[in-house]
Tab-separated table of C-alpha atoms and ligand atoms in Angstrom:
chain	number	residue	atom	x	y	z
V	1	MET	CA	0.000	0.000	0.000
V	2	SER	CA	1.470	3.352	-0.992
V	3	GLY	CA	1.707	6.122	1.586
V	4	TYR	CA	-0.713	8.255	-0.394
V	5	ARG	CA	-3.363	5.540	-0.416
V	6	ALA	CA	-2.914	4.971	3.320
V	7	VAL	CA	-3.442	8.672	4.007
V	8	ARG	CA	-6.597	8.675	1.883
V	9	ILE	CA	-8.043	5.708	3.712
V	10	LEU	CA	-7.157	7.250	7.054
V	11	LEU	CA	-8.913	10.479	6.045
V	12	LEU	CA	-11.997	8.574	4.936
V	13	LEU	CA	-12.063	6.740	8.261
V	14	ILE	CA	-11.793	9.982	10.219
V	15	ILE	CA	-14.649	11.550	8.234
V	16	LEU	CA	-16.678	8.431	8.798
V	17	LEU	CA	-16.054	8.522	12.526
V	18	LEU	CA	-17.117	12.173	12.729
V	19	VAL	CA	-20.241	11.489	10.686
V	20	SER	CA	-21.120	8.478	12.841
V	21	VAL	CA	-20.788	10.406	16.091
V	22	ASN	CA	-22.856	13.246	14.671
V	23	THR	CA	-25.518	10.834	13.425
V	24	TRP	CA	-25.618	8.991	16.699
V	25	LEU	CA	-26.189	12.257	18.551
V	26	SER	CA	-28.940	13.404	16.194
V	27	GLN	CA	-30.594	10.012	16.298
V	28	THR	CA	-30.736	9.985	20.081
V	29	ARG	CA	-32.311	13.408	19.877
V	30	THR	CA	-34.822	12.461	17.171
V	31	THR	CA	-36.141	9.277	18.760
V	32	ASP	CA	-36.698	10.514	22.288
V	33	TRP	CA	-40.221	11.648	21.192
V	34	GLN	CA	-40.154	14.634	23.496
V	35	GLU	CA	-40.900	17.165	20.774
V	36	PRO	CA	-42.156	16.987	17.191
V	37	LEU	CA	-39.763	15.748	14.546
V	38	TRP	CA	-39.289	18.132	11.674
V	39	ALA	CA	-39.119	16.656	8.235
V	40	VAL	CA	-38.610	18.812	5.162
V	41	VAL	CA	-39.664	17.483	1.770
V	42	TYR	CA	-37.542	18.758	-1.122
V	43	PRO	CA	-39.436	18.124	-4.380
V	44	ILE	CA	-37.428	17.562	-7.563
V	45	ALA	CA	-38.728	17.224	-11.145
V	46	ALA	CA	-36.435	14.272	-11.780
V	47	ASP	CA	-37.281	13.707	-15.461
V	48	GLN	CA	-37.175	17.499	-16.025
V	49	LEU	CA	-40.314	17.382	-18.176
V	50	PRO	CA	-42.471	20.548	-18.239
V	51	ILE	CA	-45.522	18.573	-17.071
V	52	THR	CA	-43.590	17.209	-14.098
V	53	ARG	CA	-42.432	20.723	-13.234
V	54	LEU	CA	-46.035	21.946	-13.308
V	55	TYR	CA	-46.994	19.290	-10.791
V	56	VAL	CA	-43.985	19.932	-8.570
V	57	ASN	CA	-44.568	23.703	-8.578
V	58	ALA	CA	-48.198	23.218	-7.537
V	59	LEU	CA	-47.389	21.100	-4.461
V	60	SER	CA	-48.237	22.533	-1.059
V	61	GLU	CA	-47.792	21.322	2.501
V	62	ASP	CA	-51.394	20.032	2.466
V	63	HIS	CA	-50.284	17.309	0.080
V	64	PHE	CA	-48.152	15.777	2.840
V	65	GLU	CA	-50.571	16.049	5.744
V	66	ASP	CA	-51.445	12.365	5.640
V	67	MET	CA	-47.878	11.580	6.769
V	68	GLU	CA	-48.412	13.700	9.874
V	69	ARG	CA	-51.803	12.105	10.533
V	70	PHE	CA	-50.376	8.600	10.096
V	71	MET	CA	-47.565	9.196	12.575
V	72	ALA	CA	-49.913	10.862	15.095
V	73	ARG	CA	-52.472	8.042	14.901
V	74	GLU	CA	-49.889	5.265	15.199
V	75	ALA	CA	-47.839	6.971	17.934
V	76	GLN	CA	-50.988	7.350	19.979
V	77	ARG	CA	-51.696	3.615	19.720
V	78	TYR	CA	-48.319	2.991	21.358
V	79	GLY	CA	-48.917	5.518	24.116
V	80	VAL	CA	-46.614	8.288	22.846
V	81	VAL	CA	-47.991	11.411	24.528
V	82	LEU	CA	-46.905	13.861	21.842
V	83	ASP	CA	-49.949	15.187	19.890
V	84	LYS	CA	-48.005	15.746	16.726
V	85	PRO	CA	-44.897	13.553	16.569
V	86	LEU	CA	-44.147	14.627	12.997
V	87	GLU	CA	-44.266	18.008	11.324
V	88	VAL	CA	-43.792	17.970	7.535
V	89	LYS	CA	-42.610	21.122	5.778
V	90	LEU	CA	-42.177	21.714	2.079
V	91	ALA	CA	-39.105	23.360	0.549
V	92	PRO	CA	-39.246	25.076	-2.854
V	93	PRO	CA	-38.471	22.745	-5.789
V	94	LEU	CA	-34.798	21.876	-6.189
V	95	GLU	CA	-33.248	22.195	-9.630
V	96	VAL	CA	-30.367	19.803	-8.994
V	97	GLN	CA	-30.327	16.007	-8.948
V	98	PRO	CA	-28.959	14.035	-5.985
V	99	PRO	CA	-26.033	11.669	-6.587
V	100	GLU	CA	-27.102	8.360	-8.136
V	101	PRO	CA	-27.114	5.520	-5.622
V	102	PRO	CA	-24.527	2.795	-6.302
V	103	GLN	CA	-25.486	-0.083	-8.593
V	104	ASN	CA	-23.658	-2.666	-6.543
V	105	GLN	CA	-24.445	-3.349	-2.925
V	106	SER	CA	-20.935	-3.371	-1.492
V	107	VAL	CA	-20.450	-1.808	1.920
V	108	LEU	CA	-17.726	0.522	0.681
V	109	SER	CA	-19.792	1.872	-2.226
V	110	SER	CA	-22.767	2.549	0.021
V	111	ILE	CA	-20.532	4.326	2.546
V	112	ILE	CA	-19.103	6.481	-0.226
V	113	TRP	CA	-22.573	7.196	-1.613
V	114	SER	CA	-23.840	8.081	1.849
V	115	LEU	CA	-20.976	10.553	2.345
V	116	LYS	CA	-21.578	12.059	-1.121
V	117	MET	CA	-25.281	12.310	-0.361
V	118	ARG	CA	-24.721	14.126	2.917
V	119	TYR	CA	-22.292	16.525	1.297
V	120	TRP	CA	-24.728	17.120	-1.584
V	121	ALA	CA	-27.622	17.694	0.860
V	122	TRP	CA	-25.578	20.181	2.855
V	123	ASN	CA	-24.487	21.968	-0.322
V	124	ASN	CA	-27.933	22.147	-1.946
V	125	ASP	CA	-30.182	23.318	0.852
V	126	ASN	CA	-32.830	25.809	-0.275
V	127	TRP	CA	-34.959	25.484	2.868
V	128	GLN	CA	-35.362	28.796	4.669
V	129	GLY	CA	-36.317	27.724	8.144
V	130	PRO	CA	-35.130	25.905	11.227
V	131	GLU	CA	-32.721	23.066	10.513
V	132	PRO	CA	-34.853	19.951	9.855
V	133	ASP	CA	-34.296	16.656	11.683
V	134	ILE	CA	-34.960	14.701	8.491
V	135	LYS	CA	-34.585	15.631	4.832
V	136	ILE	CA	-36.665	13.838	2.242
V	137	TYR	CA	-35.791	14.313	-1.407
V	138	MET	CA	-38.864	13.442	-3.439
V	139	ARG	CA	-37.949	12.816	-7.066
V	140	PHE	CA	-40.941	13.024	-9.387
V	141	PHE	CA	-41.465	11.323	-12.723
V	142	THR	CA	-44.397	11.659	-15.108
V	143	PRO	CA	-46.598	8.574	-14.700
V	144	ASP	CA	-45.775	5.993	-17.312
V	145	TYR	CA	-46.941	2.443	-16.937
V	146	ASP	CA	-43.812	1.086	-18.597
V	147	ARG	CA	-41.571	2.769	-16.121
V	148	VAL	CA	-40.398	0.896	-13.090
V	149	LEU	CA	-39.318	3.413	-10.519
V	150	ALA	CA	-35.879	2.926	-9.034
V	151	HIS	CA	-35.786	1.910	-5.403
V	152	SER	CA	-36.402	4.626	-2.904
V	153	LEU	CA	-34.074	4.643	0.022
V	154	GLY	CA	-33.615	5.978	3.496
V	155	LEU	CA	-30.125	6.220	4.898
V	156	GLN	CA	-30.331	3.924	7.872
V	157	LYS	CA	-29.906	6.334	10.745
V	158	GLY	CA	-28.670	8.965	8.277
V	159	MET	CA	-31.628	11.355	8.517
V	160	ILE	CA	-31.870	11.556	4.722
V	161	GLY	CA	-34.397	9.798	2.506
V	162	VAL	CA	-34.608	9.675	-1.275
V	163	VAL	CA	-38.075	8.847	-2.605
V	164	ASN	CA	-38.959	8.182	-6.236
V	165	GLY	CA	-42.574	8.930	-7.037
V	166	PHE	CA	-45.049	9.729	-9.772
V	167	ALA	CA	-46.019	13.319	-10.533
V	168	SER	CA	-49.765	12.924	-10.269
V	169	ILE	CA	-52.304	13.697	-7.602
V	170	ASP	CA	-53.596	10.117	-8.026
V	171	TYR	CA	-50.231	8.817	-6.856
V	172	GLN	CA	-49.431	11.329	-4.130
V	173	ALA	CA	-50.938	9.226	-1.328
V	174	ARG	CA	-48.759	6.336	-2.481
V	175	ASN	CA	-45.690	8.572	-2.766
V	176	ASN	CA	-46.319	9.560	0.847
V	177	PHE	CA	-46.577	5.914	1.881
V	178	VAL	CA	-43.091	5.382	0.419
V	179	ALA	CA	-41.851	8.596	2.052
V	180	ALA	CA	-43.127	7.453	5.467
V	181	HIS	CA	-41.360	4.091	4.971
V	182	GLU	CA	-38.064	5.831	4.151
V	183	LEU	CA	-38.536	8.305	6.992
V	184	LEU	CA	-38.878	5.429	9.453
V	185	HIS	CA	-35.646	3.931	8.058
V	186	THR	CA	-33.853	7.123	9.023
V	187	LEU	CA	-35.102	6.555	12.588
V	188	GLY	CA	-33.727	3.018	12.684
V	189	ALA	CA	-36.637	0.912	11.391
V	190	THR	CA	-35.632	-2.108	9.279
V	191	ASP	CA	-37.278	-3.612	6.193
V	192	LYS	CA	-39.754	-6.411	6.869
V	193	TYR	CA	-40.187	-7.902	3.432
V	194	ASP	CA	-38.442	-10.508	1.333
V	195	PRO	CA	-36.287	-8.608	-1.204
V	196	ARG	CA	-36.620	-11.398	-3.775
V	197	THR	CA	-40.423	-11.454	-3.889
V	198	SER	CA	-41.282	-8.095	-2.230
V	199	PHE	CA	-43.747	-10.054	-0.091
V	200	PRO	CA	-44.029	-8.929	3.528
V	201	LEU	CA	-42.465	-11.260	6.098
V	202	TRP	CA	-44.716	-12.832	8.700
V	203	PRO	CA	-45.171	-11.910	11.508
V	204	ASP	CA	-43.362	-8.545	11.732
V	205	GLY	CA	-44.201	-7.361	8.210
V	206	TYR	CA	-47.935	-7.994	8.603
V	207	ALA	CA	-50.417	-5.404	9.860
V	208	ASP	CA	-52.566	-8.143	11.416
V	209	PRO	CA	-50.254	-11.123	12.005
V	210	ASP	CA	-52.711	-12.886	14.341
V	211	ARG	CA	-55.703	-12.649	12.074
V	212	LYS	CA	-57.579	-15.915	11.390
V	213	PRO	CA	-57.615	-16.769	8.622
V	214	LEU	CA	-54.333	-14.935	8.047
V	215	LEU	CA	-55.107	-14.079	4.403
V	216	PRO	CA	-56.317	-11.870	2.924
V	217	GLN	CA	-54.732	-9.064	4.937
V	218	SER	CA	-56.436	-5.702	4.445
V	219	ARG	CA	-53.680	-3.357	5.604
V	220	ALA	CA	-49.906	-3.086	5.323
V	221	GLU	CA	-47.262	-2.846	7.989
V	222	ILE	CA	-45.303	0.243	6.958
V	223	MET	CA	-41.914	-1.538	6.787
V	224	GLY	CA	-43.463	-4.704	5.311
V	225	GLY	CA	-44.489	-2.424	2.469
V	226	ARG	CA	-47.337	-4.464	0.993
V	227	VAL	CA	-50.700	-5.999	1.768
V	228	GLN	CA	-50.546	-9.770	1.347
V	229	VAL	CA	-53.842	-10.581	-0.351
V	230	SER	CA	-53.263	-14.246	-1.131
V	231	ALA	CA	-50.307	-16.629	-1.046
V	232	GLY	CA	-48.994	-15.415	-4.399
V	233	TRP	CA	-50.241	-11.854	-4.457
V	234	ALA	CA	-49.227	-8.749	-2.497
V	235	LEU	CA	-50.302	-5.192	-3.292
V	236	MET	CA	-48.955	-1.795	-2.426
V	237	PRO	CA	-51.537	0.014	-0.306
V	238	LYS	CA	-53.260	3.015	-1.877
V	239	SER	CA	-52.459	5.319	0.999
V	240	LEU	CA	-51.253	5.585	4.583
V	241	LYS	CA	-54.846	5.015	5.703
V	242	GLN	CA	-54.210	1.338	4.921
V	243	ALA	CA	-50.947	1.242	6.867
V	244	VAL	CA	-49.915	0.601	10.457
V	245	VAL	CA	-46.694	0.628	12.461
V	246	GLY	CA	-46.222	-2.932	13.720
V	247	GLU	CA	-44.825	-3.802	17.121
V	248	ARG	CA	-41.321	-4.626	15.981
V	249	THR	CA	-41.050	-1.335	14.040
V	250	ALA	CA	-42.447	0.508	17.083
V	251	ARG	CA	-39.600	-0.968	19.159
V	252	GLU	CA	-36.990	-0.016	16.573
V	253	ILE	CA	-38.066	3.630	16.617
V	254	GLN	CA	-38.362	3.672	20.427
V	255	TRP	CA	-42.137	3.933	20.670
V	256	LEU	CA	-41.927	0.797	22.779
V	257	SER	CA	-39.004	-0.104	25.004
V	258	PRO	CA	-36.825	-2.816	23.429
Z	301	ZN	ZN1	-37.064	-0.063	3.032
């Protein structure tokens, strides 16, 4: 190993250590549920089409209220005393695109992407208000049935989520379902579905794991991501009205003691 390479790796490790300490501190602060969490949604016309821009420019905070209602309703079920655990604010549309997530799943490439993403987020902040606890970049595409949206992602404990969604009022409730899923990742919640089939995993990924008969389920656990309708069929819920925070997720985000 050359000296230069060693210095570079050492630098990367130091940055990583600083970022980890900082994240750990902000995570302890964000999951004590003593005061409302602030999330800011940064909308982006990702395909840069005029019709997508029209949609993005017409968004208002009302379009994200169901996320607040979902968190308030579910927190209350677990005895969190806060009336409004989540406050969602809307930043003006961003004209820049976030760094592309890595194609391969190696630990090093996701660490590098996560550092790039944080730097990009810090550098491209157009939000004029108190520093948010969580930043959600919502990338919009014009609805197209042939298009498969890339995976949305929430930096596990990184306080940043990237959500890919469709630029249509018919899809906004679903976009917000994905945003709530990614937001809970940033608070430490883990996925509860099988990545090969996208089917939710029983019991933690089911909204009603004790139901008899078990199928069809009628709601989704937020980190399970889908409603299992029959053995070979699982659907994305239409909105957060059809979603719950299951017990395991509630423990992960400190609504219940572990
Ligand atoms: Zn996930």
